[in-house]
Structures are given as structure tokens and as C-alpha cells.
PDB file of C-alpha atoms and ligand atoms in Angstrom:
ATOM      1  CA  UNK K 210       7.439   8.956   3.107  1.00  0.00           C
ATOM      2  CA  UNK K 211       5.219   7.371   0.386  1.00  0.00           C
ATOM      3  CA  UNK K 212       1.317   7.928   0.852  1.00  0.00           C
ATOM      4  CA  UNK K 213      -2.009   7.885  -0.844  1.00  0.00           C
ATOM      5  CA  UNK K 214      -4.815  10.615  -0.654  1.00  0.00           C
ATOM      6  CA  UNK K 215      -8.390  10.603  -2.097  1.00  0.00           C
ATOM      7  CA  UNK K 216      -9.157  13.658  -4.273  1.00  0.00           C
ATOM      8  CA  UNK K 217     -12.182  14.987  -5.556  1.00  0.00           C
ATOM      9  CA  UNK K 218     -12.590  17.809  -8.510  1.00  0.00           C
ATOM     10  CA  UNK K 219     -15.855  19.018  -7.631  1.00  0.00           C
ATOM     11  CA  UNK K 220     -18.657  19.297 -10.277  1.00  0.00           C
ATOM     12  CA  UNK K 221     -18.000  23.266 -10.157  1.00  0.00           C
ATOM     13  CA  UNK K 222     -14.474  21.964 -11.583  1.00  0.00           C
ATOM     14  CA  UNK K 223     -15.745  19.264 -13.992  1.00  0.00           C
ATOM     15  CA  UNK K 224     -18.540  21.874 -15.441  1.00  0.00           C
ATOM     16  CA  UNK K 225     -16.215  25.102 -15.808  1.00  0.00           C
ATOM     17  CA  UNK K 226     -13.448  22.462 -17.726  1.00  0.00           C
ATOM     18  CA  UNK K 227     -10.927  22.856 -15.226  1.00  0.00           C
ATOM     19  CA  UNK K 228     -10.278  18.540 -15.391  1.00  0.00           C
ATOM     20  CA  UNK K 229      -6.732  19.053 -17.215  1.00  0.00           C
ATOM     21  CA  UNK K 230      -5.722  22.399 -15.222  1.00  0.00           C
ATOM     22  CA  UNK K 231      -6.269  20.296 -11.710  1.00  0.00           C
ATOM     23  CA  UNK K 232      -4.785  16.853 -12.719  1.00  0.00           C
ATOM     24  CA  UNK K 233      -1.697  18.864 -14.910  1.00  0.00           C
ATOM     25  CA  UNK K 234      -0.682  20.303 -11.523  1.00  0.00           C
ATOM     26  CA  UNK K 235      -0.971  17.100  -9.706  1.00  0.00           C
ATOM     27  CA  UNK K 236       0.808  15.285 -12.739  1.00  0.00           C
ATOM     28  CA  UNK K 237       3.359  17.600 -13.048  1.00  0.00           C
ATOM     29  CA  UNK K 238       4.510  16.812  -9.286  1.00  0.00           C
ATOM     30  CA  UNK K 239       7.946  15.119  -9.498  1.00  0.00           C
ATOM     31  CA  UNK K 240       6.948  11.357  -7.929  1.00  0.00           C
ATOM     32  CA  UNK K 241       3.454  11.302  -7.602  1.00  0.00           C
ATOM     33  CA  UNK K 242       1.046   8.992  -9.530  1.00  0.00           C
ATOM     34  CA  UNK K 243      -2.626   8.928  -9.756  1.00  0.00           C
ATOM     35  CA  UNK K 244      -3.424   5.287  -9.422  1.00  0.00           C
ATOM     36  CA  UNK K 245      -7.132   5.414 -10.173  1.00  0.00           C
ATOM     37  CA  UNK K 246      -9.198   8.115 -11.696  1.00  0.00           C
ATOM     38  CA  UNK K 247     -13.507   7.720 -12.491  1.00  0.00           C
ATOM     39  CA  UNK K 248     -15.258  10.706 -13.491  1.00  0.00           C
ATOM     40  CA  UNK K 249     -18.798  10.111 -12.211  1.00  0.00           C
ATOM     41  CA  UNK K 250     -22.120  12.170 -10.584  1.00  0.00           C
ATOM     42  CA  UNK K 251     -21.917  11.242  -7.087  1.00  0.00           C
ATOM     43  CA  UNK K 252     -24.463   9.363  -5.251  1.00  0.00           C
ATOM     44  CA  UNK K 253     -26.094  11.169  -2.258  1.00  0.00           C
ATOM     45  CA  UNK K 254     -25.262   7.960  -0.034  1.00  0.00           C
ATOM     46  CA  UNK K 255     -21.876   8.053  -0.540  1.00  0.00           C
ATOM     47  CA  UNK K 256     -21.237  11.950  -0.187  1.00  0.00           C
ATOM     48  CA  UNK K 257     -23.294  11.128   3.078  1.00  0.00           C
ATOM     49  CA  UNK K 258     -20.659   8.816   4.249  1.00  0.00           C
ATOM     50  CA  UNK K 259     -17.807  11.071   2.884  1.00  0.00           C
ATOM     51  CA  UNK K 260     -19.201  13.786   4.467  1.00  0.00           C
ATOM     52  CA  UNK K 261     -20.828  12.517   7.792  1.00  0.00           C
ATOM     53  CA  UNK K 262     -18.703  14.870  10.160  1.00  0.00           C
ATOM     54  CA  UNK K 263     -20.493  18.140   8.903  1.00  0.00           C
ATOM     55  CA  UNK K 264     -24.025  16.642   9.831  1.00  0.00           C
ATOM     56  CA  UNK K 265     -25.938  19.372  11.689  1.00  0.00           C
ATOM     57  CA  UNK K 266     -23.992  22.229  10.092  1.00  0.00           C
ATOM     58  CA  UNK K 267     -25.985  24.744   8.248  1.00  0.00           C
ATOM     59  CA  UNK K 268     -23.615  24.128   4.883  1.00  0.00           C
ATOM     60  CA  UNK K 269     -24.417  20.774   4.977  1.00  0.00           C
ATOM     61  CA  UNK K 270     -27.703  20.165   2.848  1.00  0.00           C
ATOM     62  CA  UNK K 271     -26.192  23.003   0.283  1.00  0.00           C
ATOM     63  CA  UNK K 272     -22.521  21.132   0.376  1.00  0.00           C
ATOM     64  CA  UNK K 273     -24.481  17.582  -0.608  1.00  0.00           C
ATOM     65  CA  UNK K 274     -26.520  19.169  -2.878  1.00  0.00           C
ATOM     66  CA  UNK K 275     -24.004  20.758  -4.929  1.00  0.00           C
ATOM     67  CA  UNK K 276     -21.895  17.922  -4.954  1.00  0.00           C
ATOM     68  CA  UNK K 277     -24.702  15.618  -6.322  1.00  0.00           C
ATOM     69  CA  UNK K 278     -25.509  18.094  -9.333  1.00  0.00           C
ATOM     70  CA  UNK K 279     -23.369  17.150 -11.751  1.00  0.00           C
ATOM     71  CA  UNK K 280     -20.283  14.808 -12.209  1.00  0.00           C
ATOM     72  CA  UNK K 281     -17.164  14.912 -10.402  1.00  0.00           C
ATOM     73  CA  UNK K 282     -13.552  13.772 -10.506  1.00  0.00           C
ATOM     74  CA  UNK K 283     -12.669  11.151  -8.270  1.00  0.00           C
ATOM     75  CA  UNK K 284      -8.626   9.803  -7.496  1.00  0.00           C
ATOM     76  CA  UNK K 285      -6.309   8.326  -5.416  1.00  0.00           C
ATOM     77  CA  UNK K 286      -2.689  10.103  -5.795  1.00  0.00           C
ATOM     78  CA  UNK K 287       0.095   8.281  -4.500  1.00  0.00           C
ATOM     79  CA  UNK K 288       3.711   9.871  -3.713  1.00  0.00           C
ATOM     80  CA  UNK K 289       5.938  11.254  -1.054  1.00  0.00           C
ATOM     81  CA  UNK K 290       4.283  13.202   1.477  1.00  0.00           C
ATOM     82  CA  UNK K 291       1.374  13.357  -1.151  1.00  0.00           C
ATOM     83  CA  UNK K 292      -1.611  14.136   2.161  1.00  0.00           C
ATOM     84  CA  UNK K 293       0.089  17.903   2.942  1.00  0.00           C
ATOM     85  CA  UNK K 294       0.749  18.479  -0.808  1.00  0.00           C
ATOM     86  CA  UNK K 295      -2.409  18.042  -2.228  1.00  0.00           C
ATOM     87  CA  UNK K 296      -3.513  20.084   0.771  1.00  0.00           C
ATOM     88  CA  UNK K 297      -1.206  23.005   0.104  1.00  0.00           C
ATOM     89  CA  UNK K 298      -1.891  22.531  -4.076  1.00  0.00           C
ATOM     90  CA  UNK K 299      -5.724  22.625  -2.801  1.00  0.00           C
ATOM     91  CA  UNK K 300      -5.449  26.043  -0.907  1.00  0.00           C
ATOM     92  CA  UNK K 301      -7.438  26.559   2.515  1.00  0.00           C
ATOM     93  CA  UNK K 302     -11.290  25.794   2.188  1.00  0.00           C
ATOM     94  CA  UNK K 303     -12.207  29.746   1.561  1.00  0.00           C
ATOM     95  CA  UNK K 304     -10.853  30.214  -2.183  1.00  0.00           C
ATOM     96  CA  UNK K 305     -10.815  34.499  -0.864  1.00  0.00           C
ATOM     97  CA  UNK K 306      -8.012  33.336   1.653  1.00  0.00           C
ATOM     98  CA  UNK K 307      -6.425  30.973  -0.834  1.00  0.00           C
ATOM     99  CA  UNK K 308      -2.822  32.297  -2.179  1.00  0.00           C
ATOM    100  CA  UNK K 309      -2.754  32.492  -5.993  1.00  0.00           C
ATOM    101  CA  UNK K 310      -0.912  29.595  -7.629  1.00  0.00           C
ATOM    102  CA  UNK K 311      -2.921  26.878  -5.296  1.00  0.00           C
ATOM    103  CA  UNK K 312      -6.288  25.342  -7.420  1.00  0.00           C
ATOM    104  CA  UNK K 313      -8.766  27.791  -5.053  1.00  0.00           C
ATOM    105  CA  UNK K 314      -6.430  30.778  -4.740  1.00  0.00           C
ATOM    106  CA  UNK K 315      -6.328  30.621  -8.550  1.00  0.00           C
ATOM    107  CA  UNK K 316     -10.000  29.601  -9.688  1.00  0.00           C
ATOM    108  CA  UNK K 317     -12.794  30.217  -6.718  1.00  0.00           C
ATOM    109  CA  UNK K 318     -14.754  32.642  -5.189  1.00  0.00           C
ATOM    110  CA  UNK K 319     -17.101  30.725  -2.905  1.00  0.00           C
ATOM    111  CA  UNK K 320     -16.430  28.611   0.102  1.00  0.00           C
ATOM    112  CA  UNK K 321     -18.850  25.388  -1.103  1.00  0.00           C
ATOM    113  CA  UNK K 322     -17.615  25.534  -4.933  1.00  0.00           C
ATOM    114  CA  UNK K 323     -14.398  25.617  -4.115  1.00  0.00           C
ATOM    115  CA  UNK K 324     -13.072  22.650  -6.846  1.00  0.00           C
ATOM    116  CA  UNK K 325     -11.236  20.504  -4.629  1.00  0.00           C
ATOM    117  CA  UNK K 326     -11.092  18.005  -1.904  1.00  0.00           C
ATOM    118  CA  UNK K 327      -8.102  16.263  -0.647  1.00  0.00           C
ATOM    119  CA  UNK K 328      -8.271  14.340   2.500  1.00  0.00           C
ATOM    120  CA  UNK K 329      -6.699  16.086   5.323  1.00  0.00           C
ATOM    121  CA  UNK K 330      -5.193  13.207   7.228  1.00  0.00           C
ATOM    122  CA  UNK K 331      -4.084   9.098   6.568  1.00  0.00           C
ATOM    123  CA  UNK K 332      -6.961   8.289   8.283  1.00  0.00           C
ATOM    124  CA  UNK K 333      -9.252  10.482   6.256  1.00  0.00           C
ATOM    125  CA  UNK K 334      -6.798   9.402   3.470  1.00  0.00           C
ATOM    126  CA  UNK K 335      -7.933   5.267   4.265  1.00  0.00           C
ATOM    127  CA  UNK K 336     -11.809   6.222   5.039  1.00  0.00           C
ATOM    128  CA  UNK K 337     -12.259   7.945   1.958  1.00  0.00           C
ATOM    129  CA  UNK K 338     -10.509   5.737  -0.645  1.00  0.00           C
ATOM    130  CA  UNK K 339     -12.681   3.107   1.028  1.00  0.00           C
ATOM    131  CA  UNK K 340     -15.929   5.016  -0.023  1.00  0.00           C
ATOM    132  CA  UNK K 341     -14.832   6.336  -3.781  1.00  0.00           C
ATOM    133  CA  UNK K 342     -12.679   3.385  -4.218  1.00  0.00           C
ATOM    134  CA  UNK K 343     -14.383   0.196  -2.676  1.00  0.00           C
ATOM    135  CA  UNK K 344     -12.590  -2.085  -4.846  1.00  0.00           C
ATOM    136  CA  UNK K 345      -8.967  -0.946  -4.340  1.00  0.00           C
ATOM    137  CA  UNK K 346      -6.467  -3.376  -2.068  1.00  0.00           C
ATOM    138  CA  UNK K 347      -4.123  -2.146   0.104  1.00  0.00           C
TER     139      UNK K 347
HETATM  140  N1  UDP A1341     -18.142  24.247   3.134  1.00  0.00           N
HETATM  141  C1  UDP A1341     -19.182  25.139   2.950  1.00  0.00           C
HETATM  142  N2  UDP A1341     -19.375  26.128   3.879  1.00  0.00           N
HETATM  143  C2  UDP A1341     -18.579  26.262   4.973  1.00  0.00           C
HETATM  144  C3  UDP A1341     -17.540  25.349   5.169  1.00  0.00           C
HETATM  145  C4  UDP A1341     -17.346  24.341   4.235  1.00  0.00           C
HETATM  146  O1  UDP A1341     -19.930  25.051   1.976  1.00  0.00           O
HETATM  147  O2  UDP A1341     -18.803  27.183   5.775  1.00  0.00           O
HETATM  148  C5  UDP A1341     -17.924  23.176   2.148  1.00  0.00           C
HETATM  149  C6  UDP A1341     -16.713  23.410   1.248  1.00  0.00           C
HETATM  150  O3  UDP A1341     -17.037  22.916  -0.054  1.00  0.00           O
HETATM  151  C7  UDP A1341     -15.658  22.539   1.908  1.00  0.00           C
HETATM  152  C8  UDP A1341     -16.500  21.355   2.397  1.00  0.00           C
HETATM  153  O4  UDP A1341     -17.717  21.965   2.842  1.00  0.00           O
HETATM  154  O5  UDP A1341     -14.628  22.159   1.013  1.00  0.00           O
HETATM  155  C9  UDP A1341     -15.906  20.556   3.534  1.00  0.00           C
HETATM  156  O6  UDP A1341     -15.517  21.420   4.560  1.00  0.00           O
HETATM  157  P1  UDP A1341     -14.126  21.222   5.323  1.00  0.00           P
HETATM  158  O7  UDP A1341     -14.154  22.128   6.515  1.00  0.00           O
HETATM  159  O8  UDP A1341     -13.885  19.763   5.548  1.00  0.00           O
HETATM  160  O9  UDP A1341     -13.076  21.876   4.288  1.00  0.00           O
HETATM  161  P2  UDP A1341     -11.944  21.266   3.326  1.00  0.00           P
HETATM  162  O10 UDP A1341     -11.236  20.165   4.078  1.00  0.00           O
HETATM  163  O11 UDP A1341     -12.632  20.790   2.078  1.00  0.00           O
HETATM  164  O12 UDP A1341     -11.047  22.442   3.042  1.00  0.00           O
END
């Protein structure tokens, strides 16, 4: 089953030159493509949007913060089953908890620099290209 996810390398990524590490791994994945790639600082408006479920939550003026600081990776990867794979390549949100060999597990310490997003569903999938990717067709 073919999909497309929205990825972000987070500017903890970007700044610590981890770019080619991250996109190697997702490159190296037989069948999957990145079909757009812009490296770019974030506006706080569209992490906002991106990240409007975690309103309220104490993390979340740190978490939009840190992701306007400094630029970030953003991408669309397309491929079979591509939406639990970049979740699994990702590692679980604490990078402590995160096996080695998956992009946390391997290169964090903290839960809010943790490197990585990858949307966790096709809805988030179709939301979130919307907001990174505006001009992208179906
Ligand atoms: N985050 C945080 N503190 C927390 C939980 C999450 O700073 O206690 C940050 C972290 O960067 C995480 C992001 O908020 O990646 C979004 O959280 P979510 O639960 O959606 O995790 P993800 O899907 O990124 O693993």
C-alpha cells in the first residue's frame, strides 16, 4: 500500500548536522521517494497549526519555541506503508525509550529535541502536507 507522510528534521537535527544521517536512512529504504524537500526556519503560525492538538499542555510554548529557533527539514516521503515506517525509523517520542538503530534511539536525550517528526496517521499524513506543503496536488 503506497502512501505519503510529512517529515520534519527538527532544528536540533539541522544544527548538530545530522541532515544526511536522517535522509540516508530514509533514502536507503528500498521504494520510498522523498518527493519534496525545503530546508527552512519555521514560522510560529504554521507550527501553531501543525501543532494545535498540544494547546494547553505545559510542553507546548517550549515545543514552539524550539522549533522556531533555527531551521528545519521539511518532506513528504512517499512509498509502501511509508506512515508506520517512518514511525518505527523515528523511534517513540522519548529518545531514553527509543531502541538504538531508530533516529532518537541513536541520537537524543530529551523528549522536545528529539530530531524527528513523522505524522502518525493518513489523516495527520493529509493535514500536515497541507501546512508544510501548500502547493502540492494530490
Ligand atoms: N514533547 C515535549 N514534551 C512532552 C511530549 C512531547 O516536548 O512531554 C514534544 C516532542 O518534541 C514531541 C512533540 O512534542 O515530538 C509532539 O508530541 P507527540 O506526543 O505528538 O509526539 P511524536 O508524535 O512527535 O512522537
Amino acid at each position: 500500500m503506497s502512501q505519503r507522510t510529512l517529515v520534519l528534521l527538527k532544528p536540533d537535527a539541522v544544527s548538530r548536522g545530522l541532515i544526511g544521517e536522517i535522509v540516508g536512512r530514509v533514502e536507503r529504504k528500498a521504494g520510498w521517494r522523498i518527493t519534496a524537500l525545503e530546508l527552512r526556519t519555521l514560522e510560529r503560525a504554521t507550527l501553531e497549526t501543525h501543532y494545535a492538538e498540544h494547546v494547553g499542555r505545559p510542553f507546548y510554548e517550549p515545543l514552539i519555541e524550539f522549533m522556531a529557533s533555527g531551521p528545519s527539514v521539511a518532506m513528504v516521503v512517499e512509498g509502501e506503508r511509508v506512515i508506520e515506517g517512518l514511525r518505527t525509523l523515528a523511534g517513540p517520542t522519548d529518545p531514553i525509550a527509543a531502541a538504538p538503530g531508530s533516529v532518537r534511539g541513536d541520537f537524543g536525550t530529551v523528549v522536545r529535541e528529539n530530531l524527528i517528526h513523522a505524522s502518525d496517521s493518513e489523516e495527520s499524513a493529509e493535514r500536515e502536507m497541507k501546512i508544510f506543503f501548500p502547493h502540492l496536488s494530490n
